[in-house]
Amino acid sequence: MPTRLIDIGEKGQCPKLIEVDGRLMDYLALSHRWGGAKIFRTTQANLKAQKAGIDLEKLCTTFRDALKMTSKLGYQYIWIDSLCIVQDSPEDWAKEAARMAMVYMNAALTLAAACAISGDMGLFQQRNPVRVRMTYQGLSTDDKGNSPEKYYFLKTKSFREEVTDGSLNSRGWCLQERWLSRRTVHFGHTQRFWECQSTMIEERFPSDDRGEHQGYLKALSSST
């Protein structure tokens, strides 16, 4: 378990930093890029205040979106690096960096800001609904025009462009977080993607595995 987690609080309450103290808790984790955004951090000076309550107005858009998603998915806790690690403490950094693999491996789900180059962009992007909706053409299966079947037209490179070759995946630290996570929802420009140890599914066509995942790396991460 992580040393600390963010308790998102009940409705109308501020989130706060809590000490886990070895307790078993279901939690989410966030994978993101700091970029050029001014990221609010936990420091030795504000650690006590963070445990009393975190001012949402001080958080970047990505952090606020992550807290909302945690609530929407029915979870109470989330791990965010800059808030759960005391940033100006070399001792805390050394201890928590050594536990980073277990943080992501034990998370119930990782939320990945796949297309956000900084914390100001958030998880949710303005999207064109037409690009999310599937395009299909009905074609008859016999010469009488009976029994039409639907043939779907999909842009198969979406996952590769938005996740594999995306801005988040270009950072070595974030790439590590992806492979260590058991389950990940990637928030892209055009749609969301699900990735786990065995499959990858896109929002546009959720009933089909598009085959973009690299199973040998996932198998390696699951065995460690």
mmCIF file of C-alpha atoms in Angstrom:
data_model
loop_
_atom_site.group_PDB
_atom_site.id
_atom_site.type_symbol
_atom_site.label_atom_id
_atom_site.label_comp_id
_atom_site.label_asym_id
_atom_site.label_seq_id
_atom_site.Cartn_x
_atom_site.Cartn_y
_atom_site.Cartn_z
ATOM 1 C CA MET A 1 0.000 0.000 0.000
ATOM 2 C CA PRO A 2 1.094 3.616 -0.531
ATOM 3 C CA THR A 3 2.178 5.593 2.507
ATOM 4 C CA ARG A 4 -0.463 8.254 1.824
ATOM 5 C CA LEU A 5 -3.633 8.618 -0.231
ATOM 6 C CA ILE A 6 -6.067 11.394 -1.051
ATOM 7 C CA ASP A 7 -9.463 10.863 0.576
ATOM 8 C CA ILE A 8 -11.851 12.617 -1.822
ATOM 9 C CA GLY A 9 -14.321 13.302 1.008
ATOM 10 C CA GLU A 10 -18.084 13.183 1.038
ATOM 11 C CA LYS A 11 -20.189 15.514 -1.095
ATOM 12 C CA GLY A 12 -19.546 19.097 -0.050
ATOM 13 C CA GLN A 13 -16.340 18.231 1.801
ATOM 14 C CA CYS A 14 -12.789 19.059 0.806
ATOM 15 C CA PRO A 15 -10.417 16.228 -0.073
ATOM 16 C CA LYS A 16 -7.626 15.566 2.382
ATOM 17 C CA LEU A 17 -4.357 13.706 2.647
ATOM 18 C CA ILE A 18 -4.413 10.626 4.875
ATOM 19 C CA GLU A 19 -1.768 8.269 6.235
ATOM 20 C CA VAL A 20 -2.557 4.694 5.215
ATOM 21 C CA ASP A 21 -0.678 3.081 8.128
ATOM 22 C CA GLY A 22 -0.674 -0.347 6.495
ATOM 23 C CA ARG A 23 -4.449 -0.557 6.049
ATOM 24 C CA LEU A 24 -5.754 -2.333 2.949
ATOM 25 C CA MET A 25 -7.731 0.109 0.795
ATOM 26 C CA ASP A 26 -9.042 0.117 -2.747
ATOM 27 C CA TYR A 27 -7.653 3.166 -4.518
ATOM 28 C CA LEU A 28 -7.066 4.665 -7.947
ATOM 29 C CA ALA A 29 -3.810 6.146 -9.233
ATOM 30 C CA LEU A 30 -3.206 9.039 -11.605
ATOM 31 C CA SER A 31 -0.637 9.022 -14.408
ATOM 32 C CA HIS A 32 0.020 12.516 -15.766
ATOM 33 C CA ARG A 33 2.581 15.041 -16.960
ATOM 34 C CA TRP A 34 3.348 18.122 -14.926
ATOM 35 C CA GLY A 35 4.338 20.094 -18.028
ATOM 36 C CA GLY A 36 4.402 23.855 -17.632
ATOM 37 C CA ALA A 37 1.477 23.996 -15.220
ATOM 38 C CA LYS A 38 1.953 25.320 -11.723
ATOM 39 C CA ILE A 39 1.366 22.110 -9.781
ATOM 40 C CA PHE A 40 0.234 22.367 -6.169
ATOM 41 C CA ARG A 41 2.448 20.114 -4.066
ATOM 42 C CA THR A 42 2.667 18.676 -0.597
ATOM 43 C CA THR A 43 5.697 20.024 1.257
ATOM 44 C CA GLN A 44 7.041 19.744 4.770
ATOM 45 C CA ALA A 45 5.541 23.158 5.506
ATOM 46 C CA ASN A 46 1.972 22.315 4.428
ATOM 47 C CA LEU A 47 1.837 18.582 5.237
ATOM 48 C CA LYS A 48 -0.234 19.099 8.378
ATOM 49 C CA ALA A 49 -2.621 21.461 6.569
ATOM 50 C CA GLN A 50 -3.049 18.964 3.714
ATOM 51 C CA LYS A 51 -4.280 16.392 6.212
ATOM 52 C CA ALA A 52 -6.925 18.828 7.429
ATOM 53 C CA GLY A 53 -8.185 19.624 3.933
ATOM 54 C CA ILE A 54 -6.972 20.477 0.428
ATOM 55 C CA ASP A 55 -8.284 23.605 -1.277
ATOM 56 C CA LEU A 56 -9.697 22.501 -4.649
ATOM 57 C CA GLU A 57 -9.010 25.924 -6.126
ATOM 58 C CA LYS A 58 -5.288 25.306 -5.712
ATOM 59 C CA LEU A 59 -5.377 22.095 -7.739
ATOM 60 C CA CYS A 60 -4.725 21.971 -11.478
ATOM 61 C CA THR A 61 -7.474 20.863 -13.857
ATOM 62 C CA THR A 62 -6.118 17.327 -14.218
ATOM 63 C CA PHE A 63 -6.148 16.787 -10.459
ATOM 64 C CA ARG A 64 -9.693 18.104 -10.095
ATOM 65 C CA ASP A 65 -10.861 15.890 -12.964
ATOM 66 C CA ALA A 66 -9.182 12.882 -11.350
ATOM 67 C CA LEU A 67 -11.007 13.511 -8.080
ATOM 68 C CA LYS A 68 -14.314 13.731 -9.961
ATOM 69 C CA MET A 69 -13.646 10.458 -11.771
ATOM 70 C CA THR A 70 -12.726 8.744 -8.513
ATOM 71 C CA SER A 71 -16.110 9.722 -7.102
ATOM 72 C CA LYS A 72 -18.014 8.802 -10.287
ATOM 73 C CA LEU A 73 -16.453 5.337 -10.272
ATOM 74 C CA GLY A 74 -17.455 4.758 -6.662
ATOM 75 C CA TYR A 75 -14.014 4.936 -5.057
ATOM 76 C CA GLN A 76 -12.967 6.956 -2.034
ATOM 77 C CA TYR A 77 -9.211 7.201 -2.453
ATOM 78 C CA ILE A 78 -6.700 8.158 -5.140
ATOM 79 C CA TRP A 79 -2.918 8.397 -5.284
ATOM 80 C CA ILE A 80 -1.418 11.488 -6.958
ATOM 81 C CA ASP A 81 2.352 11.842 -6.881
ATOM 82 C CA SER A 82 2.764 15.540 -6.104
ATOM 83 C CA LEU A 83 0.193 15.386 -3.305
ATOM 84 C CA CYS A 84 1.065 12.023 -1.736
ATOM 85 C CA ILE A 85 4.853 12.449 -1.702
ATOM 86 C CA VAL A 86 6.423 15.235 0.358
ATOM 87 C CA GLN A 87 8.129 17.007 -2.514
ATOM 88 C CA ASP A 88 10.874 18.849 -0.625
ATOM 89 C CA SER A 89 11.884 15.902 1.546
ATOM 90 C CA PRO A 90 14.771 13.861 0.064
ATOM 91 C CA GLU A 91 14.096 11.130 2.614
ATOM 92 C CA ASP A 92 10.417 10.837 1.700
ATOM 93 C CA TRP A 93 11.209 10.938 -2.020
ATOM 94 C CA ALA A 94 13.752 8.123 -1.687
ATOM 95 C CA LYS A 95 11.338 5.976 0.305
ATOM 96 C CA GLU A 96 8.327 6.567 -1.948
ATOM 97 C CA ALA A 97 10.276 6.215 -5.213
ATOM 98 C CA ALA A 98 11.281 2.729 -4.100
ATOM 99 C CA ARG A 99 7.588 1.863 -3.655
ATOM 100 C CA MET A 100 6.395 3.354 -6.950
ATOM 101 C CA ALA A 101 6.037 0.021 -8.735
ATOM 102 C CA MET A 102 3.789 -1.355 -6.000
ATOM 103 C CA VAL A 103 1.683 1.819 -5.972
ATOM 104 C CA TYR A 104 0.636 1.309 -9.598
ATOM 105 C CA MET A 105 0.529 -2.487 -9.506
ATOM 106 C CA ASN A 106 -1.825 -2.467 -6.516
ATOM 107 C CA ALA A 107 -4.119 0.317 -7.740
ATOM 108 C CA ALA A 108 -7.594 -0.871 -8.718
ATOM 109 C CA LEU A 109 -7.392 1.390 -11.775
ATOM 110 C CA THR A 110 -5.033 3.989 -13.211
ATOM 111 C CA LEU A 111 -6.421 7.161 -14.788
ATOM 112 C CA ALA A 112 -4.037 8.274 -17.544
ATOM 113 C CA ALA A 113 -4.118 11.814 -18.936
ATOM 114 C CA ALA A 114 -2.923 10.486 -22.294
ATOM 115 C CA CYS A 115 -3.131 13.685 -24.330
ATOM 116 C CA ALA A 116 -2.522 16.333 -21.665
ATOM 117 C CA ILE A 117 0.904 17.922 -22.043
ATOM 118 C CA SER A 118 0.432 19.773 -18.758
ATOM 119 C CA GLY A 119 -1.788 19.731 -15.687
ATOM 120 C CA ASP A 120 -3.870 22.607 -17.063
ATOM 121 C CA MET A 121 -5.419 20.477 -19.831
ATOM 122 C CA GLY A 122 -7.306 18.019 -17.621
ATOM 123 C CA LEU A 123 -8.632 14.558 -18.407
ATOM 124 C CA PHE A 124 -11.653 15.651 -20.418
ATOM 125 C CA GLN A 125 -11.261 17.270 -23.830
ATOM 126 C CA GLN A 126 -13.760 18.992 -26.112
ATOM 127 C CA ARG A 127 -14.664 16.239 -28.544
ATOM 128 C CA ASN A 128 -16.472 16.016 -31.855
ATOM 129 C CA PRO A 129 -19.277 13.442 -31.321
ATOM 130 C CA VAL A 130 -19.033 12.422 -34.970
ATOM 131 C CA ARG A 131 -15.498 11.165 -34.398
ATOM 132 C CA VAL A 132 -16.630 8.992 -31.495
ATOM 133 C CA ARG A 133 -19.714 7.520 -33.156
ATOM 134 C CA MET A 134 -19.070 4.425 -35.267
ATOM 135 C CA THR A 135 -19.512 4.700 -39.050
ATOM 136 C CA TYR A 136 -21.022 1.708 -40.806
ATOM 137 C CA GLN A 137 -22.492 0.654 -44.130
ATOM 138 C CA GLY A 138 -25.241 -1.944 -44.553
ATOM 139 C CA LEU A 139 -24.499 -4.520 -47.261
ATOM 140 C CA SER A 140 -26.740 -7.345 -48.434
ATOM 141 C CA THR A 141 -25.519 -10.905 -48.205
ATOM 142 C CA ASP A 142 -27.520 -12.252 -51.158
ATOM 143 C CA ASP A 143 -28.601 -11.079 -54.627
ATOM 144 C CA LYS A 144 -32.161 -10.340 -53.420
ATOM 145 C CA GLY A 145 -31.036 -7.691 -50.968
ATOM 146 C CA ASN A 146 -32.041 -9.674 -47.901
ATOM 147 C CA SER A 147 -30.277 -10.023 -44.579
ATOM 148 C CA PRO A 148 -28.236 -6.827 -44.620
ATOM 149 C CA GLU A 149 -25.136 -6.882 -42.490
ATOM 150 C CA LYS A 150 -23.325 -3.927 -40.986
ATOM 151 C CA TYR A 151 -19.701 -3.317 -41.847
ATOM 152 C CA TYR A 152 -17.958 -0.896 -39.533
ATOM 153 C CA PHE A 153 -15.287 1.576 -40.579
ATOM 154 C CA LEU A 154 -12.770 2.214 -37.837
ATOM 155 C CA LYS A 155 -9.623 4.272 -37.622
ATOM 156 C CA THR A 156 -7.366 1.537 -36.312
ATOM 157 C CA LYS A 157 -4.481 3.850 -35.435
ATOM 158 C CA SER A 158 -6.404 5.778 -32.775
ATOM 159 C CA PHE A 159 -4.853 3.924 -29.831
ATOM 160 C CA ARG A 160 -1.376 4.120 -31.285
ATOM 161 C CA GLU A 161 -1.642 7.833 -32.045
ATOM 162 C CA GLU A 162 -3.286 8.866 -28.779
ATOM 163 C CA VAL A 163 -1.659 6.459 -26.317
ATOM 164 C CA THR A 164 1.352 4.544 -27.622
ATOM 165 C CA ASP A 165 2.775 7.565 -29.460
ATOM 166 C CA GLY A 166 1.011 10.132 -27.260
ATOM 167 C CA SER A 167 2.537 12.866 -25.143
ATOM 168 C CA LEU A 168 2.177 10.984 -21.844
ATOM 169 C CA ASN A 169 3.859 7.857 -23.174
ATOM 170 C CA SER A 170 6.877 9.885 -24.307
ATOM 171 C CA ARG A 171 7.975 10.283 -20.693
ATOM 172 C CA GLY A 172 9.938 7.339 -19.294
ATOM 173 C CA TRP A 173 8.422 7.676 -15.830
ATOM 174 C CA CYS A 174 4.875 7.670 -17.243
ATOM 175 C CA LEU A 175 5.614 4.766 -19.589
ATOM 176 C CA GLN A 176 6.654 2.771 -16.534
ATOM 177 C CA GLU A 177 3.366 3.628 -14.849
ATOM 178 C CA ARG A 178 1.447 2.307 -17.847
ATOM 179 C CA TRP A 179 3.158 -1.081 -17.888
ATOM 180 C CA LEU A 180 2.953 -1.525 -14.138
ATOM 181 C CA SER A 181 -0.785 -0.795 -13.935
ATOM 182 C CA ARG A 182 -3.203 -3.713 -13.970
ATOM 183 C CA ARG A 183 -5.995 -1.656 -15.513
ATOM 184 C CA THR A 184 -5.887 1.762 -17.143
ATOM 185 C CA VAL A 185 -8.380 4.170 -18.658
ATOM 186 C CA HIS A 186 -6.551 6.431 -21.117
ATOM 187 C CA PHE A 187 -8.226 9.808 -21.682
ATOM 188 C CA GLY A 188 -7.392 10.791 -25.268
ATOM 189 C CA HIS A 189 -8.269 13.672 -27.573
ATOM 190 C CA THR A 190 -11.087 11.862 -29.392
ATOM 191 C CA GLN A 191 -12.111 9.013 -27.108
ATOM 192 C CA ARG A 192 -11.279 6.951 -24.045
ATOM 193 C CA PHE A 193 -9.426 3.651 -24.128
ATOM 194 C CA TRP A 194 -9.434 0.689 -21.746
ATOM 195 C CA GLU A 195 -6.249 -1.317 -21.286
ATOM 196 C CA CYS A 196 -5.593 -4.248 -18.963
ATOM 197 C CA GLN A 197 -3.266 -7.242 -18.769
ATOM 198 C CA SER A 198 -5.015 -9.044 -21.623
ATOM 199 C CA THR A 199 -6.776 -6.556 -23.884
ATOM 200 C CA MET A 200 -7.282 -3.022 -25.175
ATOM 201 C CA ILE A 201 -10.744 -1.686 -26.044
ATOM 202 C CA GLU A 202 -11.693 1.703 -27.417
ATOM 203 C CA GLU A 203 -14.781 3.731 -26.596
ATOM 204 C CA ARG A 204 -15.865 3.848 -30.234
ATOM 205 C CA PHE A 205 -16.089 0.069 -30.540
ATOM 206 C CA PRO A 206 -16.224 -1.390 -26.996
ATOM 207 C CA SER A 207 -17.168 -4.917 -28.057
ATOM 208 C CA ASP A 208 -13.940 -5.583 -29.936
ATOM 209 C CA ASP A 209 -10.282 -5.850 -28.994
ATOM 210 C CA ARG A 210 -8.302 -3.746 -31.456
ATOM 211 C CA GLY A 211 -5.099 -5.656 -30.724
ATOM 212 C CA GLU A 212 -2.773 -2.730 -29.980
ATOM 213 C CA HIS A 213 -1.549 -3.933 -26.594
ATOM 214 C CA GLN A 214 1.855 -5.541 -26.163
ATOM 215 C CA GLY A 215 1.049 -8.659 -24.224
ATOM 216 C CA TYR A 216 4.601 -9.758 -23.504
ATOM 217 C CA LEU A 217 5.322 -6.568 -21.572
ATOM 218 C CA LYS A 218 2.056 -6.823 -19.669
ATOM 219 C CA ALA A 219 2.819 -10.446 -18.814
ATOM 220 C CA LEU A 220 6.216 -9.370 -17.525
ATOM 221 C CA SER A 221 4.748 -6.619 -15.352
ATOM 222 C CA SER A 222 2.099 -8.949 -13.914
ATOM 223 C CA SER A 223 4.722 -11.505 -12.885
ATOM 224 C CA THR A 224 6.870 -9.111 -10.882
#
